[in-house]
Structures are given as C-alpha cells and as structure tokens.
C-alpha cells in the first residue's frame, strides 16, 4: 500500500488513501527516549522504540487496529530523495519476494510436490508512505517524511538466518524449512533467467500462524 500521511497534534496520523476515505495510524512519540535508553543498555520496553539494525531503526505504530513497526534510516542527515529511494527499494523487494513465492508455490503444485514447509515474506499489509507535518510541540517526531511500515512481529523471537550476503550457507539436511528456502532461492535464479537471486534471507517463526516469516530480504542482480 502506498499512502500519504498527515501528522496531527494528538500524535495521530491521518492517512489519505483515496478521495473520499480517510485512515488513521497511531505513532509512538517517545521512541527517541527509548532509543537513548537502548543505547545506554537501559530498559526501553515501555517506550515506542522497537529496535535497530545496522542502518535502520523501528518505531511502534498502530494501523486499523493492528500493530506495526515504522522504519526509517538511523542516519538523520541523509538527503530526503535518497531516503525515499532506499525505502522504496526495500518495499519493492518485499513485494518481489511475495510474488516470486507465489510463483514458487504454483511450480511446486504443478510438479506434484507436497509437504514443503510453508513460509512467506512480511509484505502483506506493508505500507510505503509519506508524512506531512512531522512537527509536534516544536520537536521532530521522525527525521524523514518517507517511511516504511510492516506488520509487527514478536520482538522476543530469535531471528533465524538462512542465507548470507554472498554465500547460501550449508543447509541442514534434517531441516526441511531451510531446504525449502534454499530451493526457493534457486528457483528465483532459474525463473529470472539468472538475473536475480535473493540473499541475506532471514526470518522469524511466527508461532501464532505456525509459519516462517521472512523479513528485510536483499538481492543480487
């Protein structure tokens, strides 16, 4: 979903997704305090700061009654157009992972394959959007107008890594899920006529759904 958002004084963001329909998203306003606590290795679980990786941090948000993590770059002095390009590319990769997984499933079904462990990408419900009016009480709520929001997964579940940046890694022959994801990676290379291959595939086993959710995929072309 691509949207335009406007920040209100109540820390509620009104998302305009059409001419006659309005949506709202709630954004945590204490995330910066949580990030500072995280950096100091203090407790931050009571704040809206979700966590950070090597280049991005996550902020707690709610949209249509569902929990989200809103993502923006850690570096606060980047050019806005560059941020839009980076987050847009990440959104595109989530979409591609989702669509290629559908093609992988169709191929497996056509070939009469069964018993393949299921997995999916965290694309369904993802939002690539733009904020307007990001000031609240003379302080900046978020550093950039562009954002990427994905459905929030449990934060205490360990991330399982299936492939690296340059190496696919050694599949555990007793691990059907790892073998399935490696087969998916190989399928994409063949399906795209050697044009594209996913790398750095990792995810969380979402016990509520009983399915592995792949997050933040990267790709070589």
PDB file of C-alpha atoms in Angstrom:
ATOM      1  CA  UNK A   1       0.000   0.000   0.000  1.00  0.00           C
ATOM      2  CA  UNK A   2       1.338   3.455  -0.921  1.00  0.00           C
ATOM      3  CA  UNK A   3      -0.166   6.327   1.072  1.00  0.00           C
ATOM      4  CA  UNK A   4       0.131   9.976   2.043  1.00  0.00           C
ATOM      5  CA  UNK A   5       0.010  10.818   5.749  1.00  0.00           C
ATOM      6  CA  UNK A   6      -0.542  13.964   7.804  1.00  0.00           C
ATOM      7  CA  UNK A   7       0.582  14.199  11.437  1.00  0.00           C
ATOM      8  CA  UNK A   8      -1.896  15.732  13.889  1.00  0.00           C
ATOM      9  CA  UNK A   9      -1.247  17.365  17.276  1.00  0.00           C
ATOM     10  CA  UNK A  10      -2.600  14.310  19.079  1.00  0.00           C
ATOM     11  CA  UNK A  11       0.186  12.185  17.554  1.00  0.00           C
ATOM     12  CA  UNK A  12      -2.451  10.596  15.328  1.00  0.00           C
ATOM     13  CA  UNK A  13      -1.536  10.419  11.657  1.00  0.00           C
ATOM     14  CA  UNK A  14      -4.370  10.716   9.145  1.00  0.00           C
ATOM     15  CA  UNK A  15      -3.623   8.586   6.106  1.00  0.00           C
ATOM     16  CA  UNK A  16      -5.283   9.660   2.890  1.00  0.00           C
ATOM     17  CA  UNK A  17      -5.698   6.656   0.603  1.00  0.00           C
ATOM     18  CA  UNK A  18      -8.403   7.967  -1.725  1.00  0.00           C
ATOM     19  CA  UNK A  19     -10.610  10.942  -2.476  1.00  0.00           C
ATOM     20  CA  UNK A  20     -13.406  10.049  -0.071  1.00  0.00           C
ATOM     21  CA  UNK A  21     -11.869   7.722   2.515  1.00  0.00           C
ATOM     22  CA  UNK A  22      -9.592   8.520   5.451  1.00  0.00           C
ATOM     23  CA  UNK A  23      -7.498   6.176   7.580  1.00  0.00           C
ATOM     24  CA  UNK A  24      -5.566   6.806  10.784  1.00  0.00           C
ATOM     25  CA  UNK A  25      -2.323   5.456  12.152  1.00  0.00           C
ATOM     26  CA  UNK A  26      -1.026   5.974  15.683  1.00  0.00           C
ATOM     27  CA  UNK A  27       2.673   6.641  16.082  1.00  0.00           C
ATOM     28  CA  UNK A  28       4.593   6.386  19.360  1.00  0.00           C
ATOM     29  CA  UNK A  29       6.048   9.762  20.304  1.00  0.00           C
ATOM     30  CA  UNK A  30       8.508   8.521  22.957  1.00  0.00           C
ATOM     31  CA  UNK A  31      10.596   6.361  20.641  1.00  0.00           C
ATOM     32  CA  UNK A  32      13.636   8.695  20.800  1.00  0.00           C
ATOM     33  CA  UNK A  33      13.756   8.300  24.583  1.00  0.00           C
ATOM     34  CA  UNK A  34      13.568   4.542  24.110  1.00  0.00           C
ATOM     35  CA  UNK A  35      16.388   4.608  21.578  1.00  0.00           C
ATOM     36  CA  UNK A  36      18.555   6.582  24.010  1.00  0.00           C
ATOM     37  CA  UNK A  37      17.796   4.038  26.734  1.00  0.00           C
ATOM     38  CA  UNK A  38      18.638   1.205  24.338  1.00  0.00           C
ATOM     39  CA  UNK A  39      21.976   2.843  23.506  1.00  0.00           C
ATOM     40  CA  UNK A  40      22.696   3.166  27.228  1.00  0.00           C
ATOM     41  CA  UNK A  41      21.677  -0.507  27.664  1.00  0.00           C
ATOM     42  CA  UNK A  42      18.792   0.531  29.904  1.00  0.00           C
ATOM     43  CA  UNK A  43      15.237  -0.807  29.847  1.00  0.00           C
ATOM     44  CA  UNK A  44      13.235   0.587  26.929  1.00  0.00           C
ATOM     45  CA  UNK A  45      10.385  -1.925  26.603  1.00  0.00           C
ATOM     46  CA  UNK A  46       7.876   0.603  27.971  1.00  0.00           C
ATOM     47  CA  UNK A  47       8.632   3.026  25.119  1.00  0.00           C
ATOM     48  CA  UNK A  48       7.728   3.041  21.436  1.00  0.00           C
ATOM     49  CA  UNK A  49      11.249   2.150  20.331  1.00  0.00           C
ATOM     50  CA  UNK A  50      11.250  -1.333  18.770  1.00  0.00           C
ATOM     51  CA  UNK A  51      14.920  -1.769  17.936  1.00  0.00           C
ATOM     52  CA  UNK A  52      17.635  -1.038  15.406  1.00  0.00           C
ATOM     53  CA  UNK A  53      19.787  -2.778  12.849  1.00  0.00           C
ATOM     54  CA  UNK A  54      22.963  -1.674  11.140  1.00  0.00           C
ATOM     55  CA  UNK A  55      21.263   1.113   9.178  1.00  0.00           C
ATOM     56  CA  UNK A  56      17.626   1.490  10.297  1.00  0.00           C
ATOM     57  CA  UNK A  57      15.551   1.784  13.452  1.00  0.00           C
ATOM     58  CA  UNK A  58      11.974   0.756  14.143  1.00  0.00           C
ATOM     59  CA  UNK A  59       9.200   2.750  15.837  1.00  0.00           C
ATOM     60  CA  UNK A  60       5.960   1.326  17.217  1.00  0.00           C
ATOM     61  CA  UNK A  61       2.782   2.226  15.327  1.00  0.00           C
ATOM     62  CA  UNK A  62      -0.812   1.020  15.005  1.00  0.00           C
ATOM     63  CA  UNK A  63      -2.906   0.960  11.846  1.00  0.00           C
ATOM     64  CA  UNK A  64      -6.505  -0.243  11.610  1.00  0.00           C
ATOM     65  CA  UNK A  65      -6.202  -1.972  14.973  1.00  0.00           C
ATOM     66  CA  UNK A  66      -3.020  -3.841  14.012  1.00  0.00           C
ATOM     67  CA  UNK A  67       0.497  -3.356  15.331  1.00  0.00           C
ATOM     68  CA  UNK A  68       3.225  -2.120  13.003  1.00  0.00           C
ATOM     69  CA  UNK A  69       6.875  -1.183  13.073  1.00  0.00           C
ATOM     70  CA  UNK A  70       7.617   2.055  11.216  1.00  0.00           C
ATOM     71  CA  UNK A  71      11.114   2.037   9.751  1.00  0.00           C
ATOM     72  CA  UNK A  72      13.462   4.885   8.854  1.00  0.00           C
ATOM     73  CA  UNK A  73      17.261   5.230   8.487  1.00  0.00           C
ATOM     74  CA  UNK A  74      19.388   5.679  11.599  1.00  0.00           C
ATOM     75  CA  UNK A  75      21.425   8.463  10.000  1.00  0.00           C
ATOM     76  CA  UNK A  76      19.472  11.702  10.398  1.00  0.00           C
ATOM     77  CA  UNK A  77      21.322  13.867   7.855  1.00  0.00           C
ATOM     78  CA  UNK A  78      20.577  11.938   4.669  1.00  0.00           C
ATOM     79  CA  UNK A  79      19.017  13.570   1.630  1.00  0.00           C
ATOM     80  CA  UNK A  80      15.252  13.061   1.595  1.00  0.00           C
ATOM     81  CA  UNK A  81      15.235  11.846  -2.002  1.00  0.00           C
ATOM     82  CA  UNK A  82      17.850   9.239  -1.121  1.00  0.00           C
ATOM     83  CA  UNK A  83      15.739   8.032   1.816  1.00  0.00           C
ATOM     84  CA  UNK A  84      12.745   7.707  -0.498  1.00  0.00           C
ATOM     85  CA  UNK A  85      14.846   5.690  -2.944  1.00  0.00           C
ATOM     86  CA  UNK A  86      16.220   3.357  -0.265  1.00  0.00           C
ATOM     87  CA  UNK A  87      12.904   2.680   1.477  1.00  0.00           C
ATOM     88  CA  UNK A  88      11.122   2.370  -1.860  1.00  0.00           C
ATOM     89  CA  UNK A  89      13.651  -0.240  -2.977  1.00  0.00           C
ATOM     90  CA  UNK A  90      13.117  -2.170   0.264  1.00  0.00           C
ATOM     91  CA  UNK A  91       9.347  -2.085  -0.249  1.00  0.00           C
ATOM     92  CA  UNK A  92       9.857  -3.342  -3.807  1.00  0.00           C
ATOM     93  CA  UNK A  93      11.996  -6.244  -2.568  1.00  0.00           C
ATOM     94  CA  UNK A  94       9.284  -7.259  -0.095  1.00  0.00           C
ATOM     95  CA  UNK A  95       6.792  -7.235  -2.959  1.00  0.00           C
ATOM     96  CA  UNK A  96       9.091  -9.234  -5.234  1.00  0.00           C
ATOM     97  CA  UNK A  97       9.731 -11.819  -2.525  1.00  0.00           C
ATOM     98  CA  UNK A  98       5.983 -12.184  -2.046  1.00  0.00           C
ATOM     99  CA  UNK A  99       5.215 -12.517  -5.764  1.00  0.00           C
ATOM    100  CA  UNK A 100       8.071 -14.915  -6.511  1.00  0.00           C
ATOM    101  CA  UNK A 101       6.979 -17.061  -3.567  1.00  0.00           C
ATOM    102  CA  UNK A 102       3.557 -17.325  -5.235  1.00  0.00           C
ATOM    103  CA  UNK A 103       5.224 -18.482  -8.458  1.00  0.00           C
ATOM    104  CA  UNK A 104       7.334 -20.960  -6.488  1.00  0.00           C
ATOM    105  CA  UNK A 105       4.170 -22.405  -4.932  1.00  0.00           C
ATOM    106  CA  UNK A 106       2.498 -22.689  -8.348  1.00  0.00           C
ATOM    107  CA  UNK A 107       5.526 -24.506  -9.744  1.00  0.00           C
ATOM    108  CA  UNK A 108       5.654 -26.916  -6.814  1.00  0.00           C
ATOM    109  CA  UNK A 109       1.948 -27.676  -7.191  1.00  0.00           C
ATOM    110  CA  UNK A 110       2.259 -28.191 -10.954  1.00  0.00           C
ATOM    111  CA  UNK A 111       5.116 -30.636 -10.366  1.00  0.00           C
ATOM    112  CA  UNK A 112       3.073 -32.582  -7.830  1.00  0.00           C
ATOM    113  CA  UNK A 113       5.313 -31.671  -4.898  1.00  0.00           C
ATOM    114  CA  UNK A 114       3.832 -31.815  -1.415  1.00  0.00           C
ATOM    115  CA  UNK A 115       4.938 -31.492   2.185  1.00  0.00           C
ATOM    116  CA  UNK A 116       7.064 -28.386   1.552  1.00  0.00           C
ATOM    117  CA  UNK A 117       7.252 -26.288   4.750  1.00  0.00           C
ATOM    118  CA  UNK A 118       5.457 -23.001   4.217  1.00  0.00           C
ATOM    119  CA  UNK A 119       6.983 -19.542   4.589  1.00  0.00           C
ATOM    120  CA  UNK A 120       6.115 -16.022   3.484  1.00  0.00           C
ATOM    121  CA  UNK A 121       7.543 -12.504   3.324  1.00  0.00           C
ATOM    122  CA  UNK A 122       6.400  -9.679   5.582  1.00  0.00           C
ATOM    123  CA  UNK A 123       4.773  -7.851   2.657  1.00  0.00           C
ATOM    124  CA  UNK A 124       1.054  -8.324   3.249  1.00  0.00           C
ATOM    125  CA  UNK A 125      -0.152  -5.147   4.933  1.00  0.00           C
ATOM    126  CA  UNK A 126       3.168  -3.334   4.379  1.00  0.00           C
ATOM    127  CA  UNK A 127       2.951   0.429   3.828  1.00  0.00           C
ATOM    128  CA  UNK A 128       5.324   2.712   1.922  1.00  0.00           C
ATOM    129  CA  UNK A 129       4.214   6.238   2.729  1.00  0.00           C
ATOM    130  CA  UNK A 130       4.938   9.923   3.062  1.00  0.00           C
ATOM    131  CA  UNK A 131       4.364  12.095   6.122  1.00  0.00           C
ATOM    132  CA  UNK A 132       3.328  15.734   6.074  1.00  0.00           C
ATOM    133  CA  UNK A 133       3.652  17.984   9.117  1.00  0.00           C
ATOM    134  CA  UNK A 134       6.141  15.919  11.130  1.00  0.00           C
ATOM    135  CA  UNK A 135       6.498  18.525  13.904  1.00  0.00           C
ATOM    136  CA  UNK A 136       4.825  18.154  17.278  1.00  0.00           C
ATOM    137  CA  UNK A 137       5.404  20.596  20.169  1.00  0.00           C
ATOM    138  CA  UNK A 138       8.411  22.052  18.312  1.00  0.00           C
ATOM    139  CA  UNK A 139      10.220  18.696  18.338  1.00  0.00           C
ATOM    140  CA  UNK A 140      10.719  16.339  15.454  1.00  0.00           C
ATOM    141  CA  UNK A 141       8.669  13.153  15.724  1.00  0.00           C
ATOM    142  CA  UNK A 142      10.558  11.380  12.941  1.00  0.00           C
ATOM    143  CA  UNK A 143      13.524  12.682  10.937  1.00  0.00           C
ATOM    144  CA  UNK A 144      12.183  11.964   7.440  1.00  0.00           C
ATOM    145  CA  UNK A 145       8.910  12.340   5.560  1.00  0.00           C
ATOM    146  CA  UNK A 146       9.192   8.921   3.871  1.00  0.00           C
ATOM    147  CA  UNK A 147       8.649   5.748   5.864  1.00  0.00           C
ATOM    148  CA  UNK A 148       8.182   2.015   5.502  1.00  0.00           C
ATOM    149  CA  UNK A 149       5.839   0.234   7.903  1.00  0.00           C
ATOM    150  CA  UNK A 150       5.431  -3.530   8.171  1.00  0.00           C
ATOM    151  CA  UNK A 151       3.275  -5.683  10.460  1.00  0.00           C
ATOM    152  CA  UNK A 152       4.955  -6.038  13.844  1.00  0.00           C
ATOM    153  CA  UNK A 153       6.305  -9.477  14.685  1.00  0.00           C
ATOM    154  CA  UNK A 154       7.033 -10.679  18.236  1.00  0.00           C
ATOM    155  CA  UNK A 155      10.210  -8.914  19.365  1.00  0.00           C
ATOM    156  CA  UNK A 156      11.425 -11.719  21.643  1.00  0.00           C
ATOM    157  CA  UNK A 157      11.560 -14.417  18.965  1.00  0.00           C
ATOM    158  CA  UNK A 158      15.054 -15.209  17.720  1.00  0.00           C
ATOM    159  CA  UNK A 159      15.815 -14.369  14.085  1.00  0.00           C
ATOM    160  CA  UNK A 160      16.781 -17.431  12.043  1.00  0.00           C
ATOM    161  CA  UNK A 161      19.265 -16.801   9.235  1.00  0.00           C
ATOM    162  CA  UNK A 162      19.027 -18.995   6.125  1.00  0.00           C
ATOM    163  CA  UNK A 163      21.475 -17.350   3.696  1.00  0.00           C
ATOM    164  CA  UNK A 164      24.208 -14.735   3.929  1.00  0.00           C
ATOM    165  CA  UNK A 165      25.179 -11.800   1.766  1.00  0.00           C
ATOM    166  CA  UNK A 166      27.499 -13.764  -0.502  1.00  0.00           C
ATOM    167  CA  UNK A 167      27.078 -17.413   0.483  1.00  0.00           C
ATOM    168  CA  UNK A 168      23.954 -19.539   0.556  1.00  0.00           C
ATOM    169  CA  UNK A 169      25.351 -21.454   3.501  1.00  0.00           C
ATOM    170  CA  UNK A 170      25.131 -25.145   4.279  1.00  0.00           C
ATOM    171  CA  UNK A 171      21.613 -26.485   4.517  1.00  0.00           C
ATOM    172  CA  UNK A 172      20.886 -28.870   7.369  1.00  0.00           C
ATOM    173  CA  UNK A 173      19.639 -31.980   5.595  1.00  0.00           C
ATOM    174  CA  UNK A 174      17.303 -32.625   8.520  1.00  0.00           C
ATOM    175  CA  UNK A 175      15.822 -29.137   8.306  1.00  0.00           C
ATOM    176  CA  UNK A 176      13.068 -29.134   5.711  1.00  0.00           C
ATOM    177  CA  UNK A 177      12.385 -25.417   6.081  1.00  0.00           C
ATOM    178  CA  UNK A 178      15.987 -24.449   5.296  1.00  0.00           C
ATOM    179  CA  UNK A 179      15.979 -26.766   2.296  1.00  0.00           C
ATOM    180  CA  UNK A 180      12.701 -25.242   1.079  1.00  0.00           C
ATOM    181  CA  UNK A 181      14.036 -21.689   1.325  1.00  0.00           C
ATOM    182  CA  UNK A 182      17.244 -22.683  -0.464  1.00  0.00           C
ATOM    183  CA  UNK A 183      15.110 -24.299  -3.177  1.00  0.00           C
ATOM    184  CA  UNK A 184      13.132 -21.045  -3.425  1.00  0.00           C
ATOM    185  CA  UNK A 185      16.383 -19.106  -3.872  1.00  0.00           C
ATOM    186  CA  UNK A 186      17.490 -21.485  -6.635  1.00  0.00           C
ATOM    187  CA  UNK A 187      14.037 -21.292  -8.252  1.00  0.00           C
ATOM    188  CA  UNK A 188      14.243 -17.494  -8.448  1.00  0.00           C
ATOM    189  CA  UNK A 189      17.628 -17.654 -10.170  1.00  0.00           C
ATOM    190  CA  UNK A 190      16.210 -20.015 -12.788  1.00  0.00           C
ATOM    191  CA  UNK A 191      12.845 -18.220 -13.066  1.00  0.00           C
ATOM    192  CA  UNK A 192      14.547 -14.850 -13.672  1.00  0.00           C
ATOM    193  CA  UNK A 193      16.954 -16.359 -16.232  1.00  0.00           C
ATOM    194  CA  UNK A 194      19.971 -15.766 -13.967  1.00  0.00           C
ATOM    195  CA  UNK A 195      19.015 -12.103 -13.470  1.00  0.00           C
ATOM    196  CA  UNK A 196      18.174 -12.059  -9.766  1.00  0.00           C
ATOM    197  CA  UNK A 197      18.822 -14.008  -6.589  1.00  0.00           C
ATOM    198  CA  UNK A 198      17.748 -13.229  -3.035  1.00  0.00           C
ATOM    199  CA  UNK A 199      20.440 -13.026  -0.375  1.00  0.00           C
ATOM    200  CA  UNK A 200      20.557 -12.462   3.362  1.00  0.00           C
ATOM    201  CA  UNK A 201      17.284 -14.332   3.816  1.00  0.00           C
ATOM    202  CA  UNK A 202      16.267 -14.383   7.458  1.00  0.00           C
ATOM    203  CA  UNK A 203      13.061 -14.547   9.390  1.00  0.00           C
ATOM    204  CA  UNK A 204      11.060 -15.357  12.495  1.00  0.00           C
ATOM    205  CA  UNK A 205       8.915 -18.401  13.151  1.00  0.00           C
ATOM    206  CA  UNK A 206       5.572 -16.762  13.914  1.00  0.00           C
ATOM    207  CA  UNK A 207       4.135 -19.343  16.299  1.00  0.00           C
ATOM    208  CA  UNK A 208       0.654 -17.809  16.185  1.00  0.00           C
ATOM    209  CA  UNK A 209       0.491 -18.682  12.495  1.00  0.00           C
ATOM    210  CA  UNK A 210       2.961 -21.562  12.701  1.00  0.00           C
ATOM    211  CA  UNK A 211       4.805 -20.224   9.664  1.00  0.00           C
ATOM    212  CA  UNK A 212       8.226 -18.713   8.999  1.00  0.00           C
ATOM    213  CA  UNK A 213       8.040 -15.017   8.085  1.00  0.00           C
ATOM    214  CA  UNK A 214      10.972 -13.707   6.025  1.00  0.00           C
ATOM    215  CA  UNK A 215      11.985 -10.132   6.806  1.00  0.00           C
ATOM    216  CA  UNK A 216      14.140  -7.499   5.105  1.00  0.00           C
ATOM    217  CA  UNK A 217      15.235  -9.538   2.044  1.00  0.00           C
ATOM    218  CA  UNK A 218      18.165  -8.356  -0.064  1.00  0.00           C
ATOM    219  CA  UNK A 219      19.051  -9.302  -3.624  1.00  0.00           C
ATOM    220  CA  UNK A 220      21.848  -9.559  -6.178  1.00  0.00           C
ATOM    221  CA  UNK A 221      21.121  -8.783  -9.829  1.00  0.00           C
TER     222      UNK A 221
END
